[in-house]
Amino acid sequence: MAGDEAAYGDILAVLGRQLGEQATDAGRRSRLTGVHFEYAEEPKSVHEMAGGAGYSLASNWFTQLLAQLAVANSITKSQLCVFLYVAGGQLPGTGIAQYTQQEITDGLNRIAVQKGGKKTTRSTVNRAVQALCGYNWVERVGNGRIQINVRLWFQGSSAAQQEVLAGIAKRHGCTPGAFPYGVGPAGVHEEERSADPAVKDGFSGRARSRGAGIPHQCAGERSTGRQSHG
């Protein structure tokens, strides 16, 4: 030890000797030869986030793609807003958002109602959800539940994500082009991407599901692809 640490070590040694002498005087038991100290690890720091809804992990590629699509007017405002609202409302560890279309509509209109601004409609939200399903960004799973593509946006640990992916793969019969593997960066069909103007920036909606993407994962198998999260 050096400096203060050395002095601290000396104090501990003296304390150990004193404890040994006191134990011997009190009960004539075996002399205490040393004292062992264990220190608990300092708790890890946690994220400090605005609001009480927590935070999610998102694919860096997808986050940039959203910005690119918005600038290029290749996605409607309604589709972007509906996806972000639903993704932000997913239940931790599931990738599921428990919303009816009316609840999505009311949620999106909350600030507009307060400010007397322009509001969206339920029919607009319905069309947006249909489009997002076509893009393989979300999937309807019944009873007012929407499954987010957890390779794009997920709230939970990597272990929880693998469990969700295994469940989805089982539900779809392990079909490589099905949700959620029908969207992603460059895949095995580069010639198709270069020939199709709709996928020049890595986005094509339904066309993307014809084969490109990270290898799929069946229930009980581990995916060979790794998704980057930001």
mmCIF file of C-alpha atoms in Angstrom:
data_model
loop_
_atom_site.group_PDB
_atom_site.id
_atom_site.type_symbol
_atom_site.label_atom_id
_atom_site.label_comp_id
_atom_site.label_asym_id
_atom_site.label_seq_id
_atom_site.Cartn_x
_atom_site.Cartn_y
_atom_site.Cartn_z
ATOM 1 C CA MET A 1 0.000 0.000 0.000
ATOM 2 C CA ALA A 2 1.068 3.603 -0.401
ATOM 3 C CA GLY A 3 0.146 6.840 1.348
ATOM 4 C CA ASP A 4 -3.222 6.813 3.068
ATOM 5 C CA GLU A 5 -3.794 3.183 2.091
ATOM 6 C CA ALA A 6 -0.676 2.082 3.996
ATOM 7 C CA ALA A 7 -1.799 3.984 7.096
ATOM 8 C CA TYR A 8 -5.239 2.451 6.794
ATOM 9 C CA GLY A 9 -3.650 -0.994 6.665
ATOM 10 C CA ASP A 10 -1.732 -0.312 9.859
ATOM 11 C CA ILE A 11 -4.950 0.691 11.626
ATOM 12 C CA LEU A 12 -6.574 -2.565 10.608
ATOM 13 C CA ALA A 13 -3.603 -4.544 11.898
ATOM 14 C CA VAL A 14 -3.791 -2.805 15.296
ATOM 15 C CA LEU A 15 -7.528 -3.379 15.429
ATOM 16 C CA GLY A 16 -6.971 -7.070 14.743
ATOM 17 C CA ARG A 17 -4.461 -7.389 17.585
ATOM 18 C CA GLN A 18 -6.753 -5.564 19.984
ATOM 19 C CA LEU A 19 -9.681 -7.786 19.106
ATOM 20 C CA GLY A 20 -7.485 -10.836 19.651
ATOM 21 C CA GLU A 21 -6.395 -9.675 23.075
ATOM 22 C CA GLN A 22 -9.962 -8.832 24.114
ATOM 23 C CA ALA A 23 -11.244 -12.214 22.987
ATOM 24 C CA THR A 24 -8.478 -13.994 24.947
ATOM 25 C CA ASP A 25 -9.082 -11.994 28.134
ATOM 26 C CA ALA A 26 -12.836 -12.474 28.025
ATOM 27 C CA GLY A 27 -13.166 -16.202 27.626
ATOM 28 C CA ARG A 28 -9.649 -17.663 27.517
ATOM 29 C CA ARG A 29 -10.469 -18.976 24.042
ATOM 30 C CA SER A 30 -8.075 -19.386 21.151
ATOM 31 C CA ARG A 31 -6.291 -16.207 20.237
ATOM 32 C CA LEU A 32 -7.719 -14.308 17.282
ATOM 33 C CA THR A 33 -4.973 -14.161 14.697
ATOM 34 C CA GLY A 34 -6.598 -11.973 12.126
ATOM 35 C CA VAL A 35 -9.675 -10.100 10.939
ATOM 36 C CA HIS A 36 -11.094 -10.540 7.452
ATOM 37 C CA PHE A 37 -12.969 -7.636 5.889
ATOM 38 C CA GLU A 38 -15.287 -7.973 2.869
ATOM 39 C CA TYR A 39 -16.389 -4.958 0.909
ATOM 40 C CA ALA A 40 -19.603 -4.921 -1.115
ATOM 41 C CA GLU A 41 -19.255 -3.704 -4.688
ATOM 42 C CA GLU A 42 -20.519 -0.237 -5.358
ATOM 43 C CA PRO A 43 -23.897 -0.324 -7.109
ATOM 44 C CA LYS A 44 -23.644 0.256 -10.832
ATOM 45 C CA SER A 45 -24.842 3.574 -12.095
ATOM 46 C CA VAL A 46 -28.212 3.586 -13.833
ATOM 47 C CA HIS A 47 -29.433 5.554 -16.795
ATOM 48 C CA GLU A 48 -30.983 8.887 -15.982
ATOM 49 C CA MET A 49 -33.861 9.299 -18.402
ATOM 50 C CA ALA A 50 -36.604 11.871 -18.729
ATOM 51 C CA GLY A 51 -40.087 10.704 -17.813
ATOM 52 C CA GLY A 52 -41.211 7.561 -16.060
ATOM 53 C CA ALA A 53 -41.586 5.215 -19.032
ATOM 54 C CA GLY A 54 -38.018 3.894 -19.001
ATOM 55 C CA TYR A 55 -35.984 3.438 -22.151
ATOM 56 C CA SER A 56 -35.561 0.987 -25.025
ATOM 57 C CA LEU A 57 -32.745 -0.299 -27.223
ATOM 58 C CA ALA A 58 -32.963 0.518 -30.907
ATOM 59 C CA SER A 59 -30.991 -0.639 -33.920
ATOM 60 C CA ASN A 60 -28.589 2.140 -34.929
ATOM 61 C CA TRP A 61 -29.163 1.244 -38.567
ATOM 62 C CA PHE A 62 -32.910 1.541 -38.144
ATOM 63 C CA THR A 63 -32.699 4.803 -36.203
ATOM 64 C CA GLN A 64 -30.758 6.393 -39.047
ATOM 65 C CA LEU A 65 -33.081 4.824 -41.609
ATOM 66 C CA LEU A 66 -36.084 6.494 -39.977
ATOM 67 C CA ALA A 67 -34.409 9.881 -40.365
ATOM 68 C CA GLN A 68 -33.476 9.158 -43.986
ATOM 69 C CA LEU A 69 -36.989 8.053 -44.875
ATOM 70 C CA ALA A 70 -38.490 11.145 -43.247
ATOM 71 C CA VAL A 71 -36.220 13.496 -45.194
ATOM 72 C CA ALA A 72 -36.896 11.652 -48.449
ATOM 73 C CA ASN A 73 -40.657 11.683 -47.822
ATOM 74 C CA SER A 74 -40.535 7.893 -48.238
ATOM 75 C CA ILE A 75 -42.648 7.336 -45.132
ATOM 76 C CA THR A 76 -45.752 9.260 -44.161
ATOM 77 C CA LYS A 77 -45.905 11.349 -41.032
ATOM 78 C CA SER A 78 -48.724 9.156 -39.758
ATOM 79 C CA GLN A 79 -46.746 5.942 -40.220
ATOM 80 C CA LEU A 80 -43.711 7.385 -38.457
ATOM 81 C CA CYS A 81 -45.769 8.745 -35.561
ATOM 82 C CA VAL A 82 -47.766 5.543 -35.096
ATOM 83 C CA PHE A 83 -44.622 3.392 -35.079
ATOM 84 C CA LEU A 84 -42.793 5.604 -32.581
ATOM 85 C CA TYR A 85 -45.814 5.786 -30.289
ATOM 86 C CA VAL A 86 -46.349 2.031 -30.333
ATOM 87 C CA ALA A 87 -42.640 1.195 -29.951
ATOM 88 C CA GLY A 88 -42.403 3.527 -26.971
ATOM 89 C CA GLY A 89 -45.339 1.801 -25.301
ATOM 90 C CA GLN A 90 -44.114 -1.793 -25.474
ATOM 91 C CA LEU A 91 -44.245 -3.916 -22.346
ATOM 92 C CA PRO A 92 -40.713 -4.634 -21.048
ATOM 93 C CA GLY A 93 -39.260 -7.938 -22.169
ATOM 94 C CA THR A 94 -42.041 -8.749 -24.629
ATOM 95 C CA GLY A 95 -41.942 -6.355 -27.582
ATOM 96 C CA ILE A 96 -45.736 -6.198 -27.233
ATOM 97 C CA ALA A 97 -47.713 -2.955 -27.094
ATOM 98 C CA GLN A 98 -51.209 -3.298 -25.640
ATOM 99 C CA TYR A 99 -53.117 -0.696 -27.666
ATOM 100 C CA THR A 100 -56.316 -0.577 -29.633
ATOM 101 C CA GLN A 101 -56.308 1.708 -32.641
ATOM 102 C CA GLN A 102 -58.540 4.117 -30.765
ATOM 103 C CA GLU A 103 -56.053 4.229 -27.885
ATOM 104 C CA ILE A 104 -53.228 4.960 -30.331
ATOM 105 C CA THR A 105 -55.340 7.725 -31.865
ATOM 106 C CA ASP A 106 -56.147 9.263 -28.488
ATOM 107 C CA GLY A 107 -52.534 8.980 -27.368
ATOM 108 C CA LEU A 108 -51.189 10.709 -30.461
ATOM 109 C CA ASN A 109 -53.773 13.486 -30.126
ATOM 110 C CA ARG A 110 -53.094 14.209 -26.448
ATOM 111 C CA ILE A 111 -50.973 17.330 -26.965
ATOM 112 C CA ALA A 112 -52.952 18.439 -30.017
ATOM 113 C CA VAL A 113 -56.117 18.453 -27.886
ATOM 114 C CA GLN A 114 -54.415 20.589 -25.232
ATOM 115 C CA LYS A 115 -53.154 23.097 -27.775
ATOM 116 C CA GLY A 116 -56.147 23.041 -30.079
ATOM 117 C CA GLY A 117 -53.990 21.818 -32.960
ATOM 118 C CA LYS A 118 -54.580 19.469 -35.861
ATOM 119 C CA LYS A 119 -55.459 15.915 -34.806
ATOM 120 C CA THR A 120 -55.135 12.541 -36.469
ATOM 121 C CA THR A 121 -58.072 10.209 -37.020
ATOM 122 C CA ARG A 122 -58.678 6.557 -36.284
ATOM 123 C CA SER A 123 -58.924 5.736 -39.993
ATOM 124 C CA THR A 124 -55.524 7.340 -40.565
ATOM 125 C CA VAL A 125 -54.048 5.281 -37.717
ATOM 126 C CA ASN A 126 -55.619 2.132 -39.193
ATOM 127 C CA ARG A 127 -53.982 2.771 -42.571
ATOM 128 C CA ALA A 128 -50.654 3.472 -40.873
ATOM 129 C CA VAL A 129 -50.774 0.218 -38.893
ATOM 130 C CA GLN A 130 -51.555 -1.704 -42.086
ATOM 131 C CA ALA A 131 -48.561 -0.108 -43.808
ATOM 132 C CA LEU A 132 -46.259 -0.829 -40.867
ATOM 133 C CA CYS A 133 -47.319 -4.473 -40.939
ATOM 134 C CA GLY A 134 -46.435 -4.517 -44.643
ATOM 135 C CA TYR A 135 -42.984 -3.137 -43.803
ATOM 136 C CA ASN A 136 -42.502 -5.904 -41.183
ATOM 137 C CA TRP A 137 -41.946 -3.260 -38.514
ATOM 138 C CA VAL A 138 -44.937 -4.442 -36.476
ATOM 139 C CA GLU A 139 -47.358 -7.349 -36.475
ATOM 140 C CA ARG A 140 -50.895 -7.683 -35.142
ATOM 141 C CA VAL A 141 -51.162 -10.531 -32.640
ATOM 142 C CA GLY A 142 -54.830 -10.161 -31.637
ATOM 143 C CA ASN A 143 -56.796 -8.794 -28.689
ATOM 144 C CA GLY A 144 -55.548 -5.243 -29.157
ATOM 145 C CA ARG A 145 -51.908 -6.331 -29.044
ATOM 146 C CA ILE A 146 -49.212 -5.231 -31.475
ATOM 147 C CA GLN A 147 -45.871 -7.041 -31.740
ATOM 148 C CA ILE A 148 -42.983 -4.709 -32.485
ATOM 149 C CA ASN A 149 -40.154 -6.066 -34.626
ATOM 150 C CA VAL A 150 -37.729 -6.597 -31.736
ATOM 151 C CA ARG A 151 -34.741 -6.599 -34.091
ATOM 152 C CA LEU A 152 -35.506 -2.934 -34.676
ATOM 153 C CA TRP A 153 -36.653 -1.704 -31.267
ATOM 154 C CA PHE A 154 -36.770 -3.571 -27.954
ATOM 155 C CA GLN A 155 -37.153 -2.817 -24.276
ATOM 156 C CA GLY A 156 -35.432 -5.576 -22.332
ATOM 157 C CA SER A 157 -32.312 -7.711 -22.035
ATOM 158 C CA SER A 158 -30.668 -9.684 -24.843
ATOM 159 C CA ALA A 159 -31.850 -12.922 -23.206
ATOM 160 C CA ALA A 160 -35.444 -11.656 -23.243
ATOM 161 C CA GLN A 161 -35.062 -10.649 -26.891
ATOM 162 C CA GLN A 162 -33.899 -14.147 -27.834
ATOM 163 C CA GLU A 163 -36.936 -15.641 -26.109
ATOM 164 C CA VAL A 164 -39.257 -13.314 -28.032
ATOM 165 C CA LEU A 165 -37.533 -14.111 -31.336
ATOM 166 C CA ALA A 166 -37.832 -17.842 -30.659
ATOM 167 C CA GLY A 167 -41.547 -17.464 -29.966
ATOM 168 C CA ILE A 168 -42.095 -15.463 -33.146
ATOM 169 C CA ALA A 169 -40.128 -17.988 -35.229
ATOM 170 C CA LYS A 170 -42.221 -20.822 -33.834
ATOM 171 C CA ARG A 171 -45.441 -18.916 -34.566
ATOM 172 C CA HIS A 172 -44.387 -18.415 -38.194
ATOM 173 C CA GLY A 173 -43.068 -21.916 -38.756
ATOM 174 C CA CYS A 174 -39.457 -20.690 -38.927
ATOM 175 C CA THR A 175 -39.968 -19.059 -42.338
ATOM 176 C CA PRO A 176 -36.852 -16.965 -43.194
ATOM 177 C CA GLY A 177 -38.735 -14.218 -45.031
ATOM 178 C CA ALA A 178 -41.508 -13.833 -42.464
ATOM 179 C CA PHE A 179 -41.790 -11.274 -39.692
ATOM 180 C CA PRO A 180 -39.465 -10.133 -38.188
ATOM 181 C CA TYR A 181 -36.665 -11.195 -40.561
ATOM 182 C CA GLY A 182 -38.027 -9.552 -43.683
ATOM 183 C CA VAL A 183 -36.276 -6.266 -42.952
ATOM 184 C CA GLY A 184 -32.691 -5.377 -42.199
ATOM 185 C CA PRO A 185 -29.360 -4.297 -43.668
ATOM 186 C CA ALA A 186 -27.741 -6.000 -46.637
ATOM 187 C CA GLY A 187 -28.568 -9.689 -46.828
ATOM 188 C CA VAL A 188 -27.926 -12.636 -49.116
ATOM 189 C CA HIS A 189 -29.651 -11.216 -52.211
ATOM 190 C CA GLU A 190 -27.492 -8.221 -53.077
ATOM 191 C CA GLU A 191 -28.389 -8.527 -56.777
ATOM 192 C CA GLU A 192 -32.073 -8.081 -55.909
ATOM 193 C CA ARG A 193 -31.318 -4.989 -53.830
ATOM 194 C CA SER A 194 -29.259 -3.346 -56.541
ATOM 195 C CA ALA A 195 -31.923 -4.020 -59.172
ATOM 196 C CA ASP A 196 -34.875 -2.793 -57.129
ATOM 197 C CA PRO A 197 -35.036 1.023 -56.646
ATOM 198 C CA ALA A 198 -37.283 0.502 -53.632
ATOM 199 C CA VAL A 199 -34.441 -1.025 -51.607
ATOM 200 C CA LYS A 200 -31.543 1.303 -52.460
ATOM 201 C CA ASP A 201 -31.442 2.624 -48.911
ATOM 202 C CA GLY A 202 -32.187 -0.704 -47.266
ATOM 203 C CA PHE A 203 -35.964 -0.270 -47.098
ATOM 204 C CA SER A 204 -38.559 -1.885 -49.293
ATOM 205 C CA GLY A 205 -41.603 -2.900 -47.278
ATOM 206 C CA ARG A 206 -42.991 -6.180 -48.578
ATOM 207 C CA ALA A 207 -40.334 -6.493 -51.275
ATOM 208 C CA ARG A 208 -37.694 -6.848 -48.568
ATOM 209 C CA SER A 209 -39.246 -10.103 -47.384
ATOM 210 C CA ARG A 210 -38.294 -12.048 -50.507
ATOM 211 C CA GLY A 211 -35.188 -13.440 -48.868
ATOM 212 C CA ALA A 212 -32.757 -10.774 -47.685
ATOM 213 C CA GLY A 213 -32.064 -10.356 -44.018
ATOM 214 C CA ILE A 214 -30.299 -11.931 -41.068
ATOM 215 C CA PRO A 215 -30.660 -15.744 -40.872
ATOM 216 C CA HIS A 216 -33.826 -16.678 -39.031
ATOM 217 C CA GLN A 217 -34.003 -18.389 -35.656
ATOM 218 C CA CYS A 218 -36.247 -21.347 -34.961
ATOM 219 C CA ALA A 219 -37.433 -22.171 -31.477
ATOM 220 C CA GLY A 220 -34.565 -23.665 -29.496
ATOM 221 C CA GLU A 221 -31.911 -22.514 -31.993
ATOM 222 C CA ARG A 222 -29.589 -19.569 -31.714
ATOM 223 C CA SER A 223 -29.505 -16.993 -34.457
ATOM 224 C CA THR A 224 -26.217 -16.651 -36.337
ATOM 225 C CA GLY A 225 -26.869 -12.961 -36.879
ATOM 226 C CA ARG A 226 -26.178 -10.303 -34.286
ATOM 227 C CA GLN A 227 -28.299 -7.196 -34.124
ATOM 228 C CA SER A 228 -26.534 -3.972 -33.284
ATOM 229 C CA HIS A 229 -28.259 -1.853 -30.679
ATOM 230 C CA GLY A 230 -27.745 1.750 -29.825
#
